[in-house]
Short mmCIF file of C-alpha atoms and ligand atoms in Angstrom, two decimals:
data_model
loop_
_atom_site.label_atom_id
_atom_site.label_comp_id
_atom_site.label_asym_id
_atom_site.label_seq_id
_atom_site.Cartn_x
_atom_site.Cartn_y
_atom_site.Cartn_z
CA MET A 1 -27.82 -6.00 7.15
CA ASN A 2 -26.58 -2.75 5.72
CA LYS A 3 -27.39 -2.32 2.05
CA VAL A 4 -24.17 -0.47 1.28
CA SER A 5 -21.49 -2.91 0.22
CA ARG A 6 -18.41 -2.69 2.37
CA ASN A 7 -15.38 -0.73 1.19
CA LYS A 8 -17.21 0.83 -1.69
CA ARG A 9 -16.88 4.58 -1.45
CA LEU A 10 -20.21 6.21 -0.91
CA ASN A 11 -21.04 9.30 -2.93
CA PRO A 12 -21.67 12.59 -1.08
CA PRO A 13 -23.53 14.19 0.55
CA TYR A 14 -22.75 12.52 3.87
CA HIS A 15 -24.64 13.16 7.08
CA GLY A 16 -23.50 12.73 10.63
CA GLY A 17 -23.66 13.95 14.19
CA CYS A 18 -22.65 13.51 17.80
CA GLU A 19 -23.66 10.85 20.29
CA CYS A 20 -26.40 12.93 21.99
CA GLY A 21 -27.92 14.39 18.83
CA ALA A 22 -27.28 18.08 19.63
CA ILE A 23 -24.85 18.36 16.71
CA ARG A 24 -25.72 17.46 13.11
CA TYR A 25 -23.67 18.15 10.01
CA THR A 26 -23.51 17.55 6.27
CA VAL A 27 -20.48 17.04 4.01
CA SER A 28 -21.10 17.93 0.36
CA ALA A 29 -17.90 16.63 -1.27
CA ALA A 30 -15.99 13.36 -1.41
CA PRO A 31 -13.07 12.93 1.02
CA ILE A 32 -9.51 13.89 0.05
CA VAL A 33 -8.06 11.00 2.05
CA ILE A 34 -9.14 8.72 4.90
CA TYR A 35 -6.46 7.57 7.34
CA ALA A 36 -5.94 6.04 10.75
CA CYS A 37 -3.54 7.63 13.23
CA HIS A 38 -2.03 5.45 15.96
CA CYS A 39 -0.29 8.28 17.85
CA THR A 40 -0.78 8.41 21.62
CA ILE A 41 -2.74 11.67 21.40
CA CYS A 42 -5.28 10.06 19.06
CA GLN A 43 -5.48 7.11 21.44
CA THR A 44 -6.27 9.48 24.30
CA GLN A 45 -8.66 11.61 22.27
CA SER A 46 -10.64 8.62 21.01
CA GLY A 47 -10.34 6.64 24.23
CA SER A 48 -9.50 3.76 21.93
CA ALA A 49 -6.73 2.19 19.85
CA PHE A 50 -6.41 4.84 17.15
CA GLY A 51 -8.06 7.88 15.66
CA MET A 52 -9.58 8.04 12.22
CA ALA A 53 -9.52 11.13 10.07
CA MET A 54 -11.38 11.97 6.91
CA ARG A 55 -9.76 14.94 5.23
CA ILE A 56 -12.34 17.14 3.57
CA SER A 57 -12.34 20.66 2.18
CA ALA A 58 -13.49 23.14 4.81
CA GLU A 59 -16.18 24.53 2.52
CA SER A 60 -17.76 21.10 2.04
CA PHE A 61 -18.64 20.94 5.75
CA SER A 62 -21.80 22.54 7.09
CA LEU A 63 -23.20 22.38 10.56
CA THR A 64 -26.96 21.87 10.31
CA LYS A 65 -27.76 21.69 14.05
CA GLY A 66 -26.13 22.98 17.20
CA THR A 67 -22.93 24.88 17.96
CA LEU A 68 -19.55 23.25 18.35
CA LYS A 69 -17.26 24.01 21.25
CA THR A 70 -13.53 24.23 20.53
CA PHE A 71 -10.21 23.96 22.27
CA ARG A 72 -6.77 24.62 20.88
CA ARG A 73 -3.74 22.41 21.30
CA VAL A 74 -0.14 23.17 20.40
CA ALA A 75 1.61 20.03 19.14
CA ASP A 76 5.25 19.20 19.83
CA SER A 77 5.90 20.24 16.23
CA GLY A 78 4.60 23.73 17.04
CA GLN A 79 1.55 23.20 14.90
CA VAL A 80 -1.68 24.53 16.42
CA PHE A 81 -4.86 22.47 16.21
CA THR A 82 -8.40 23.72 16.79
CA ASN A 83 -10.47 20.78 17.99
CA SER A 84 -14.27 20.93 17.78
CA PHE A 85 -16.68 18.84 19.81
CA CYS A 86 -20.26 18.69 21.05
CA PRO A 87 -20.57 20.86 24.21
CA TYR A 88 -23.07 18.41 25.74
CA CYS A 89 -21.79 14.90 25.07
CA GLY A 90 -18.17 15.70 24.18
CA THR A 91 -18.11 13.79 20.90
CA ARG A 92 -15.23 15.08 18.78
CA ILE A 93 -16.52 16.11 15.36
CA HIS A 94 -13.40 17.48 13.67
CA HIS A 95 -10.13 19.29 14.02
CA ARG A 96 -8.40 21.85 11.90
CA ALA A 97 -4.70 22.63 11.71
CA ASP A 98 -3.71 26.30 11.48
CA ARG A 99 -1.26 25.26 8.76
CA THR A 100 -4.05 23.97 6.49
CA PRO A 101 -7.03 26.28 7.09
CA GLY A 102 -8.79 25.11 3.92
CA GLN A 103 -9.11 21.55 5.22
CA ILE A 104 -10.92 19.83 8.06
CA SER A 105 -10.08 16.45 9.56
CA LEU A 106 -13.51 15.03 10.20
CA LYS A 107 -13.88 12.19 12.71
CA PRO A 108 -15.65 9.84 10.29
CA GLY A 109 -16.96 7.50 12.98
CA THR A 110 -19.55 10.24 13.55
CA LEU A 111 -21.07 9.65 10.11
CA ASP A 112 -24.53 8.06 10.11
CA ASN A 113 -23.16 5.46 7.71
CA SER A 114 -19.56 4.53 8.51
CA SER A 115 -19.69 1.08 6.90
CA TRP A 116 -17.84 2.18 3.74
CA LEU A 117 -14.87 3.79 5.45
CA ARG A 118 -11.49 2.22 4.83
CA PRO A 119 -8.28 4.06 5.75
CA SER A 120 -5.75 4.10 2.92
CA HIS A 121 -2.90 5.19 5.22
CA HIS A 122 -1.91 4.14 8.74
CA VAL A 123 0.38 6.65 10.45
CA PHE A 124 2.35 6.68 13.73
CA LEU A 125 2.52 2.88 13.76
CA ARG A 126 5.47 3.19 16.17
CA SER A 127 2.89 3.62 18.95
CA ALA A 128 0.20 1.29 17.58
CA GLN A 129 -1.33 -1.09 20.11
CA THR A 130 0.22 -4.53 19.71
CA TRP A 131 -3.00 -6.34 18.75
CA VAL A 132 -3.79 -4.03 15.82
CA VAL A 133 -3.46 -5.77 12.43
CA ILE A 134 -3.02 -3.46 9.44
CA PRO A 135 -4.62 -4.63 6.16
CA ASP A 136 -2.11 -5.67 3.49
CA ASP A 137 -3.33 -3.09 1.00
CA ALA A 138 -2.91 -0.11 3.35
CA LEU A 139 0.13 2.19 3.33
CA ARG A 140 2.07 2.06 6.60
CA PHE A 141 4.24 4.69 8.25
CA GLU A 142 6.18 4.64 11.51
CA THR A 143 5.40 8.36 11.87
CA VAL A 144 3.98 10.33 8.93
CA PRO A 145 4.94 10.41 5.25
CA GLU A 146 7.66 13.03 4.68
CA ASN A 147 5.92 14.35 1.62
CA ARG A 148 2.67 16.08 2.57
CA ALA A 149 1.12 15.45 -0.86
CA TRP A 150 -0.90 12.54 0.59
CA LEU A 151 -2.95 15.05 2.60
CA ARG A 152 -3.94 16.70 -0.64
CA GLY A 153 -5.08 13.37 -2.07
CA GLU A 154 -2.04 13.11 -4.39
ZN1 ZN B 406 -23.68 15.69 21.57
ZN1 ZN B 407 -2.72 11.02 15.89
#
């Protein structure tokens, strides 16, 4: 049994890495926001029902082992994303939007201890898989909140 009580935010630093172990990283600051995205791209990327993102400041992230490979994707909105993953096992570690260069969206399932994660926001619920049940205390959005303040932790 994990000693960390569930849903209690863990204090930084956090450590994590990819599936094969070639990539290791450390995060030195607490997250800005943790959310789940149910868009079809996140479903494809994760190979699962939704993607999780932990917004952190770019300077709080340090790679301690390995070198990430990247690819860039232009979204329908015109926004450009740089997606970083392990070159050996393909595990996505994070992405960064050109619009917000000071922030990284870490894939928090890659943390060594993911037991404390709890998304406060669920976005793109219009494409959520039908079996997914959203907790009552989470904020829900058919697409994304109009006001981008939530991505700054406001
Ligand atoms: Zn790997
Ligand atoms: Zn998404």
